[in-house]
Tab-separated table of C-alpha atoms in Angstrom:
chain	number	residue	atom	x	y	z
A	69	MET	CA	-41.278	92.690	-2.825
A	70	ALA	CA	-41.452	89.261	-3.946
A	71	MET	CA	-37.452	88.791	-2.347
A	72	LEU	CA	-38.800	90.028	1.112
A	73	VAL	CA	-41.782	87.690	1.361
A	74	ARG	CA	-38.555	84.716	0.194
A	75	SER	CA	-36.320	86.309	3.016
A	76	THR	CA	-39.453	86.511	5.611
A	77	TRP	CA	-40.330	82.709	5.352
A	78	LEU	CA	-36.951	81.318	5.216
A	79	ALA	CA	-36.820	83.624	8.428
A	80	THR	CA	-39.235	81.885	10.278
A	81	VAL	CA	-39.006	78.542	8.734
A	82	LEU	CA	-34.681	78.101	10.667
A	83	GLY	CA	-36.549	80.290	13.376
A	84	VAL	CA	-38.936	77.082	13.938
A	85	ALA	CA	-36.320	74.492	13.207
A	86	LEU	CA	-33.792	76.117	15.527
A	87	LEU	CA	-37.367	75.748	18.437
A	88	LEU	CA	-37.411	72.398	17.514
A	89	SER	CA	-33.515	71.328	17.649
A	90	GLY	CA	-33.728	73.087	20.750
A	91	CYS	CA	-36.990	70.821	22.266
A	92	VAL	CA	-35.617	67.795	21.370
A	93	ALA	CA	-32.004	68.557	22.802
A	94	ASP	CA	-33.238	69.501	26.428
A	95	ALA	CA	-35.554	66.206	26.127
A	96	LYS	CA	-34.804	64.142	28.274
A	97	PRO	CA	-35.674	60.184	28.233
A	98	ALA	CA	-37.577	58.258	30.798
A	99	THR	CA	-35.167	56.761	33.763
A	100	VAL	CA	-35.420	53.148	35.485
A	101	ALA	CA	-35.272	52.659	38.613
A	102	THR	CA	-32.342	50.114	39.881
A	103	HIS	CA	-32.036	48.114	42.502
A	104	THR	CA	-28.100	46.808	43.429
A	105	LEU	CA	-29.041	43.067	44.659
A	106	GLN	CA	-27.564	42.517	48.200
A	107	THR	CA	-27.608	39.143	50.873
A	108	ALA	CA	-31.357	39.426	53.087
A	109	GLU	CA	-31.081	41.353	56.446
A	110	TYR	CA	-32.508	40.409	58.952
A	111	SER	CA	-33.284	43.748	61.548
A	112	TYR	CA	-35.098	42.824	64.966
A	113	ALA	CA	-36.049	46.082	67.362
A	114	GLY	CA	-35.770	45.131	71.316
A	115	TYR	CA	-33.747	47.623	74.035
A	116	LEU	CA	-30.821	47.979	76.344
A	117	VAL	CA	-31.074	47.304	80.052
A	118	PRO	CA	-28.135	47.067	81.990
A	119	LYS	CA	-26.639	43.216	82.925
A	120	VAL	CA	-26.940	43.624	86.738
A	121	SER	CA	-28.748	46.013	88.390
A	122	ARG	CA	-29.327	45.985	92.902
A	123	LYS	CA	-30.847	48.130	95.004
A	124	LEU	CA	-28.468	49.782	97.618
A	125	SER	CA	-28.824	50.287	101.257
A	126	VAL	CA	-28.292	53.765	101.641
A	127	SER	CA	-30.558	56.680	101.036
A	128	ALA	CA	-30.004	59.404	98.294
A	129	THR	CA	-29.163	62.550	100.904
A	130	GLU	CA	-26.572	59.813	102.615
A	131	LEU	CA	-24.842	59.548	99.244
A	132	ALA	CA	-21.459	60.426	98.719
A	133	VAL	CA	-22.074	60.415	95.371
A	134	GLN	CA	-24.158	62.044	92.624
A	135	PRO	CA	-26.734	59.740	90.736
A	136	GLY	CA	-25.382	59.495	87.348
A	137	ASP	CA	-21.869	58.908	88.577
A	138	THR	CA	-20.136	55.971	87.308
A	139	VAL	CA	-18.220	54.457	90.502
A	140	ALA	CA	-15.731	51.893	90.454
A	141	ALA	CA	-16.019	48.347	92.768
A	142	GLY	CA	-15.373	48.640	96.258
A	143	GLU	CA	-15.807	52.538	96.041
A	144	ARG	CA	-17.638	53.568	99.031
A	145	LEU	CA	-21.182	55.573	98.505
A	146	ARG	CA	-22.031	56.424	101.804
A	147	GLU	CA	-21.495	59.755	103.309
A	148	SER	CA	-19.210	59.598	106.663
A	149	THR	CA	-20.542	61.108	109.236
A	150	ALA	CA	-19.671	61.403	112.954
A	151	ALA	CA	-22.695	59.200	114.263
A	152	ILE	CA	-22.166	56.313	111.305
A	153	ARG	CA	-18.238	56.412	112.256
A	154	GLU	CA	-19.244	55.848	116.446
A	155	ARG	CA	-22.161	53.045	115.265
A	156	ARG	CA	-19.242	51.421	112.824
A	157	ARG	CA	-16.495	51.338	115.951
A	158	VAL	CA	-19.896	49.618	118.250
A	159	LEU	CA	-20.365	47.276	115.525
A	160	ARG	CA	-16.769	46.162	114.433
A	161	SER	CA	-16.678	45.697	118.726
A	162	ALA	CA	-19.276	43.222	118.545
A	163	VAL	CA	-18.346	41.263	115.209
A	164	SER	CA	-14.947	40.983	116.994
A	165	ALA	CA	-16.085	39.966	120.400
A	166	TYR	CA	-18.376	37.378	119.049
A	167	ALA	CA	-15.777	35.857	116.487
A	168	GLN	CA	-13.947	35.511	120.214
A	169	ARG	CA	-16.591	33.785	121.767
A	170	VAL	CA	-16.637	31.196	119.406
A	171	ARG	CA	-12.962	30.653	119.685
A	172	LEU	CA	-13.076	30.375	123.124
A	173	ALA	CA	-16.677	27.653	122.576
A	174	SER	CA	-14.777	25.276	120.562
A	175	ALA	CA	-11.970	25.534	122.938
A	176	ALA	CA	-14.226	24.274	125.833
A	177	VAL	CA	-15.863	21.510	123.882
A	178	THR	CA	-11.771	19.982	122.403
A	179	SER	CA	-11.383	20.280	126.095
A	180	LEU	CA	-14.128	18.652	127.729
A	181	ARG	CA	-13.967	15.838	124.572
A	182	ASN	CA	-10.146	15.350	125.998
A	183	GLY	CA	-11.583	14.926	129.767
A	184	GLY	CA	-11.485	18.931	130.643
A	185	SER	CA	-13.231	20.943	132.621
A	186	GLY	CA	-14.869	23.010	129.581
A	187	PHE	CA	-13.251	26.175	130.550
A	188	TYR	CA	-14.763	29.327	129.421
A	189	ALA	CA	-14.807	32.951	130.277
A	190	PRO	CA	-15.532	35.957	127.764
A	191	ALA	CA	-15.613	39.117	128.067
A	192	GLY	CA	-18.444	41.497	128.973
A	193	SER	CA	-21.696	40.413	128.399
A	194	ALA	CA	-23.021	39.945	124.882
A	195	SER	CA	-25.729	42.500	123.236
A	196	ALA	CA	-27.636	39.435	121.328
A	197	ALA	CA	-30.372	37.893	124.046
A	198	ASP	CA	-30.003	34.586	122.361
A	199	VAL	CA	-25.794	34.563	123.161
A	200	ARG	CA	-27.209	35.638	126.678
A	201	THR	CA	-30.067	33.424	127.012
A	202	ALA	CA	-27.268	30.243	126.034
A	203	GLU	CA	-24.293	31.334	128.077
A	204	ARG	CA	-26.734	31.705	131.406
A	205	GLU	CA	-27.149	27.526	129.984
A	206	ILE	CA	-23.981	26.909	130.089
A	207	THR	CA	-23.075	29.128	133.643
A	208	ALA	CA	-27.112	26.957	134.951
A	209	ALA	CA	-24.953	23.358	134.180
A	210	LYS	CA	-21.987	24.074	135.387
A	211	THR	CA	-22.954	25.304	138.637
A	212	ALA	CA	-25.776	22.084	138.918
A	213	GLU	CA	-22.282	20.037	138.099
A	214	ALA	CA	-20.874	21.873	140.981
A	215	ARG	CA	-23.462	21.275	143.166
A	216	ALA	CA	-23.427	17.437	142.129
A	217	ALA	CA	-19.817	16.734	143.065
A	218	LEU	CA	-20.367	18.720	146.708
A	219	THR	CA	-22.979	16.058	147.759
A	220	TYR	CA	-21.496	13.377	146.151
A	221	LYS	CA	-18.194	13.714	148.366
A	222	ASN	CA	-20.283	14.522	151.075
A	223	GLN	CA	-22.402	11.046	150.715
A	224	LEU	CA	-19.089	9.425	149.359
A	225	SER	CA	-17.864	10.573	152.989
A	226	LYS	CA	-20.764	9.507	154.991
A	227	LEU	CA	-20.301	5.664	153.389
A	228	THR	CA	-17.066	5.080	153.928
A	229	GLU	CA	-17.224	6.376	157.628
A	230	ALA	CA	-20.047	3.548	157.648
A	231	LYS	CA	-17.638	1.158	156.150
A	232	ALA	CA	-21.225	0.097	153.344
A	233	THR	CA	-18.612	-1.309	150.609
A	234	SER	CA	-21.260	-2.298	147.881
A	235	ASP	CA	-23.029	1.293	148.398
A	236	ILE	CA	-19.950	2.788	147.772
A	237	ALA	CA	-19.280	0.838	144.384
A	238	PHE	CA	-22.751	2.020	143.490
A	239	HIS	CA	-22.397	5.872	144.712
A	240	LYS	CA	-18.997	6.289	142.632
A	241	ALA	CA	-20.711	4.067	139.551
A	242	ASP	CA	-23.509	6.605	138.932
A	243	ARG	CA	-20.962	9.862	139.915
A	244	THR	CA	-19.696	8.797	136.817
A	245	LEU	CA	-22.015	8.199	134.607
A	246	ALA	CA	-23.743	11.952	135.479
A	247	GLN	CA	-20.481	13.089	134.897
A	248	ARG	CA	-20.891	11.318	130.843
A	249	GLU	CA	-24.095	13.266	130.894
A	250	TYR	CA	-22.972	16.297	132.264
A	251	ARG	CA	-20.237	16.273	129.862
A	252	THR	CA	-22.700	15.163	126.872
A	253	ARG	CA	-25.234	17.789	127.894
A	254	LEU	CA	-22.304	20.777	128.062
A	255	ILE	CA	-21.119	19.349	124.444
A	256	GLY	CA	-24.118	20.662	123.105
A	257	LEU	CA	-24.473	23.747	125.204
A	258	PHE	CA	-21.560	24.801	123.872
A	259	ASP	CA	-22.644	24.114	120.288
A	260	SER	CA	-25.676	25.866	120.358
A	261	LEU	CA	-23.717	29.186	121.736
A	262	LYS	CA	-21.693	28.603	118.600
A	263	THR	CA	-24.031	28.800	116.160
A	264	ALA	CA	-25.793	32.488	118.587
A	265	CYS	CA	-22.763	33.740	118.456
A	266	THR	CA	-21.744	32.904	114.540
A	267	THR	CA	-25.653	34.023	114.034
A	268	ALA	CA	-25.166	37.469	115.466
A	269	LYS	CA	-21.532	38.178	114.283
A	270	SER	CA	-24.045	38.120	110.712
A	271	ALA	CA	-26.116	40.056	111.729
A	272	ALA	CA	-23.333	42.295	113.499
A	273	GLU	CA	-21.638	42.391	109.728
A	274	GLY	CA	-24.970	42.581	108.143
A	275	LYS	CA	-25.622	46.062	109.520
A	276	LEU	CA	-21.598	46.950	109.174
A	277	ALA	CA	-22.060	46.947	105.812
A	278	GLY	CA	-25.118	48.928	105.723
A	279	LEU	CA	-22.955	51.514	107.207
A	280	ASP	CA	-19.987	51.085	104.919
A	281	VAL	CA	-22.133	51.220	101.141
A	282	LYS	CA	-19.815	49.949	98.879
A	283	ALA	CA	-20.148	49.688	95.021
A	284	PRO	CA	-20.564	46.003	94.627
A	285	PHE	CA	-19.212	46.622	90.783
A	286	ALA	CA	-18.342	49.405	88.493
A	287	GLY	CA	-21.111	51.277	87.012
A	288	VAL	CA	-23.399	53.930	87.015
A	289	VAL	CA	-25.774	55.142	90.335
A	290	THR	CA	-29.055	55.967	89.503
A	291	LEU	CA	-31.737	56.933	91.584
A	292	THR	CA	-35.168	55.386	90.995
A	293	ALA	CA	-38.563	55.920	92.543
A	294	GLY	CA	-36.152	57.486	94.933
A	295	GLU	CA	-34.539	54.360	95.952
A	296	VAL	CA	-30.627	54.053	94.825
A	297	TRP	CA	-29.444	51.150	92.269
A	298	ILE	CA	-26.385	50.254	90.715
A	299	ASN	CA	-26.593	49.572	87.238
A	300	SER	CA	-23.450	47.486	85.907
A	301	ALA	CA	-21.377	49.299	82.743
A	302	ALA	CA	-21.911	45.653	81.246
A	303	THR	CA	-25.248	46.004	78.644
A	304	SER	CA	-27.291	43.640	78.016
A	305	PHE	CA	-30.125	43.691	74.996
A	306	VAL	CA	-33.510	42.107	74.947
A	307	TYR	CA	-35.689	41.189	72.364
A	308	VAL	CA	-39.123	39.464	72.755
A	309	ALA	CA	-39.140	36.410	69.892
A	310	THR	CA	-42.280	34.724	68.106
A	311	GLU	CA	-42.713	31.232	68.570
A	312	ASP	CA	-41.413	31.221	64.926
A	313	GLN	CA	-38.369	33.625	65.319
A	314	LEU	CA	-37.249	32.107	68.188
A	315	ASP	CA	-35.084	29.368	66.664
A	316	SER	CA	-34.121	31.353	63.655
A	317	VAL	CA	-32.570	34.177	65.759
A	318	ALA	CA	-31.614	32.393	68.494
A	319	ALA	CA	-28.683	30.494	65.818
A	320	GLN	CA	-27.085	33.258	64.721
A	321	THR	CA	-23.739	33.321	65.758
A	322	SER	CA	-23.042	37.147	63.627
A	323	LEU	CA	-25.430	39.359	65.456
A	324	GLU	CA	-24.609	42.951	64.885
A	325	LEU	CA	-26.266	45.384	67.464
A	326	ARG	CA	-27.643	48.759	66.052
A	327	VAL	CA	-28.173	51.791	67.615
A	328	LYS	CA	-30.064	54.546	65.293
A	329	GLY	CA	-29.075	52.537	62.487
A	330	THR	CA	-25.281	52.411	63.629
A	331	ALA	CA	-23.674	49.550	64.107
A	332	VAL	CA	-22.460	49.636	67.632
A	333	GLY	CA	-21.005	46.441	69.118
A	334	THR	CA	-22.268	42.435	68.667
A	335	LEU	CA	-24.904	40.046	70.453
A	336	LYS	CA	-24.012	36.605	71.621
A	337	LEU	CA	-27.417	35.061	73.149
A	338	ALA	CA	-27.073	34.505	76.779
A	339	SER	CA	-30.719	32.914	77.970
A	340	SER	CA	-33.782	32.322	76.380
A	341	SER	CA	-36.844	31.855	78.124
A	342	TYR	CA	-40.935	31.255	78.093
A	343	ASP	CA	-42.350	35.028	78.799
A	344	ALA	CA	-45.575	35.068	80.299
A	345	GLU	CA	-46.151	38.861	80.161
A	346	ALA	CA	-45.660	39.273	76.700
A	347	THR	CA	-47.539	35.983	75.537
A	348	THR	CA	-50.980	37.410	75.133
A	349	SER	CA	-52.796	33.840	74.225
A	350	ALA	CA	-51.706	30.298	74.167
A	351	ALA	CA	-51.433	30.284	70.852
A	352	SER	CA	-49.136	32.635	70.356
A	353	PRO	CA	-46.452	31.909	73.183
A	354	ARG	CA	-43.565	35.282	73.720
A	355	TYR	CA	-40.228	34.430	74.282
A	356	ARG	CA	-37.369	36.372	75.806
A	357	LEU	CA	-34.523	36.715	74.201
A	358	LEU	CA	-31.475	37.727	76.549
A	359	PHE	CA	-27.467	38.484	74.490
A	360	ASP	CA	-24.372	39.716	75.992
A	361	VAL	CA	-23.510	43.011	74.724
A	362	LYS	CA	-19.964	43.763	73.104
A	363	ALA	CA	-19.673	47.589	71.809
A	364	SER	CA	-17.470	49.615	71.054
A	365	ALA	CA	-15.504	51.917	73.583
A	366	ASP	CA	-17.262	54.970	72.979
A	367	PHE	CA	-20.866	53.150	73.093
A	368	THR	CA	-22.790	54.936	75.723
A	369	PRO	CA	-25.677	52.652	76.714
A	370	ARG	CA	-29.073	54.040	78.196
A	371	ASP	CA	-30.994	51.558	80.288
A	372	HIS	CA	-34.432	50.525	78.381
A	373	GLY	CA	-33.073	52.490	75.315
A	374	THR	CA	-34.039	50.676	71.799
A	375	ALA	CA	-31.984	49.439	69.517
A	376	SER	CA	-32.053	46.161	67.042
A	377	ALA	CA	-30.336	43.169	65.959
A	378	THR	CA	-29.461	42.666	62.764
A	379	PHE	CA	-27.614	39.646	60.703
A	380	GLN	CA	-27.454	38.803	57.371
A	381	GLY	CA	-29.316	35.581	55.282
A	382	THR	CA	-27.969	34.011	53.038
A	383	ASN	CA	-30.332	34.222	49.470
A	384	LEU	CA	-30.532	37.616	47.481
A	385	ALA	CA	-33.468	39.945	48.864
A	386	VAL	CA	-35.385	41.466	45.886
A	387	PRO	CA	-37.866	44.114	46.447
A	388	SER	CA	-41.556	43.256	44.702
A	389	ALA	CA	-41.453	46.407	41.642
A	390	PHE	CA	-38.172	44.646	40.555
A	391	LEU	CA	-40.214	41.282	40.236
A	392	GLY	CA	-42.330	40.386	37.423
A	393	HIS	CA	-44.142	37.169	36.336
A	394	ASP	CA	-45.755	36.636	32.842
A	395	SER	CA	-46.571	32.987	32.070
A	396	GLU	CA	-42.980	31.585	31.822
A	397	SER	CA	-41.950	32.300	34.821
A	398	ASP	CA	-40.552	35.143	37.730
A	399	PHE	CA	-38.236	36.713	36.144
A	400	VAL	CA	-35.538	40.127	36.461
A	401	LEU	CA	-34.532	42.818	34.968
A	402	VAL	CA	-30.906	42.857	34.101
A	403	GLY	CA	-29.472	45.696	31.556
A	404	GLY	CA	-33.261	45.392	29.991
A	405	GLU	CA	-33.165	41.884	29.150
A	406	ARG	CA	-35.240	39.049	30.942
A	407	ARG	CA	-33.844	37.182	33.462
A	408	ALA	CA	-35.681	34.417	35.201
A	409	VAL	CA	-35.184	34.046	38.365
A	410	ALA	CA	-36.656	31.621	41.321
A	411	VAL	CA	-38.457	33.172	44.211
A	412	GLU	CA	-39.720	32.440	47.604
A	413	LYS	CA	-41.011	33.842	50.769
A	414	ASP	CA	-38.039	32.549	53.878
A	415	ALA	CA	-39.557	31.466	57.002
A	416	LEU	CA	-38.161	34.963	58.226
A	417	GLY	CA	-41.354	36.386	55.851
A	418	GLN	CA	-38.529	38.055	53.115
A	419	LEU	CA	-38.483	37.139	49.397
A	420	VAL	CA	-35.672	35.896	48.149
A	421	LEU	CA	-34.262	35.019	45.404
A	422	THR	CA	-33.527	30.992	45.518
A	423	SER	CA	-32.103	30.529	41.584
A	424	GLY	CA	-31.012	32.624	38.370
A	425	GLY	CA	-27.704	32.788	38.692
A	426	LEU	CA	-27.427	36.473	40.096
A	427	THR	CA	-24.378	37.667	42.551
A	428	ALA	CA	-24.305	40.107	45.702
A	429	GLY	CA	-23.483	43.549	43.131
A	430	ASP	CA	-26.094	42.834	39.944
A	431	VAL	CA	-27.924	45.827	39.266
A	432	ILE	CA	-31.232	45.240	37.993
A	433	GLN	CA	-33.809	47.179	36.999
A	434	GLN	CA	-37.758	48.099	38.195
A	435	VAL	CA	-40.446	46.262	36.664
A	436	SER	CA	-43.473	47.928	37.929
A	437	SER	CA	-44.373	51.006	38.197
C-alpha cells in the first residue's frame, strides 16, 4: 500500500513538472517594434491635366472618329459629305480668286508708280461686299480720269485755235497736277482693295479650315458638355501650394510622379502663378504649380486623375514612437542601447534627425508604446 501511494505521488510530481516544462517552452518573449531609418520622403497630392487642350469647330454628329480615339497631328476629323465637298470647292475657288486680285492690285500699283495706266481686270464678281465696294471706287476713279482727259483735250483744242498761249500753259500745268493727284488717289484705292481682298481671303480660309477640321496635334478626341475637344498626349501635373511650400517644392530637381503609390514618371517645374480661385484669404495665398511630365511608356494618364509629386529629403525621418526623451537629451534605441540624438521639425513639418551618427538602413526600436 505504501509503495502504491509513493508511485502515485511521483507520477503526479512528474506530470506537473512536464506540464510546467511545456508552458515555459511555449511561452514567447514580448517583441519590440523596429523601424529602419530612411531619409525623409515628402509627397504632395495634385492632379493630372492634358498639357494642351483645344476646342474643335465640329459637332459630335460630324466626327469621322469616335470620342476617346487617339489621333495623329493633321488627321481629318470631320466626316466628308457631298454638301461639304461642294462647299469646299466653292471656298477654295474664292481663296484663289482673292489671291489673284491681290496680285493684280499690286501689279497695278507698280504700273502707276512707273507712269503706266494701272490696268486692273479681275475675272468675275467678288462675293465679299468690301471687295466689290473697293473695285467700284477704282472704276469710278478711272472713269472720272477718262472724262477729265476728254475735257482737257477739248479745252486745249479751243485754246490752240484762239492762240491763247498763256492759257494753254496754265491748262497744261493744271492737267499735270490733276494726273499726279489721280495717280496718288488710285494707288490708295488699290491699297484699300488689297486689304479688303486679304481680309476676304483669310475669312474664306477660315471657313475652309472649319470644313477641313484636322487634329492640330496628336492627342485624344473627347466630348465635354456636348463640345468636341482634343487633348494632347503630353500631360502636366498640377499642385496648389501654400506660401510655405512654394519655394521648397519649386526648388526640387528630382521630383517623382506617383499614381496610386506607383512611380510612373518624373516631373519638371514649368510655371508657377498666384491662384486667386484657391486663395481663401489674403493671409493664406495659394500658388498653382504646373509641372511637365515625363512618363513611362506604359502609363496612360487620365484627365484630372489624382497623382502625387514625391521627393527625398536630406535628413533621416524618425517616427515619434521611436524617439525617447529624458533629462539628458532626446534619444533612440539601437540594439536596446540608448543613443543620444538631436531632432527637429523641418520646414515641411516632418520630424528629422540632425545629429546622432545614424545612417540610412540603421534599425531602431520603439521607445513608447
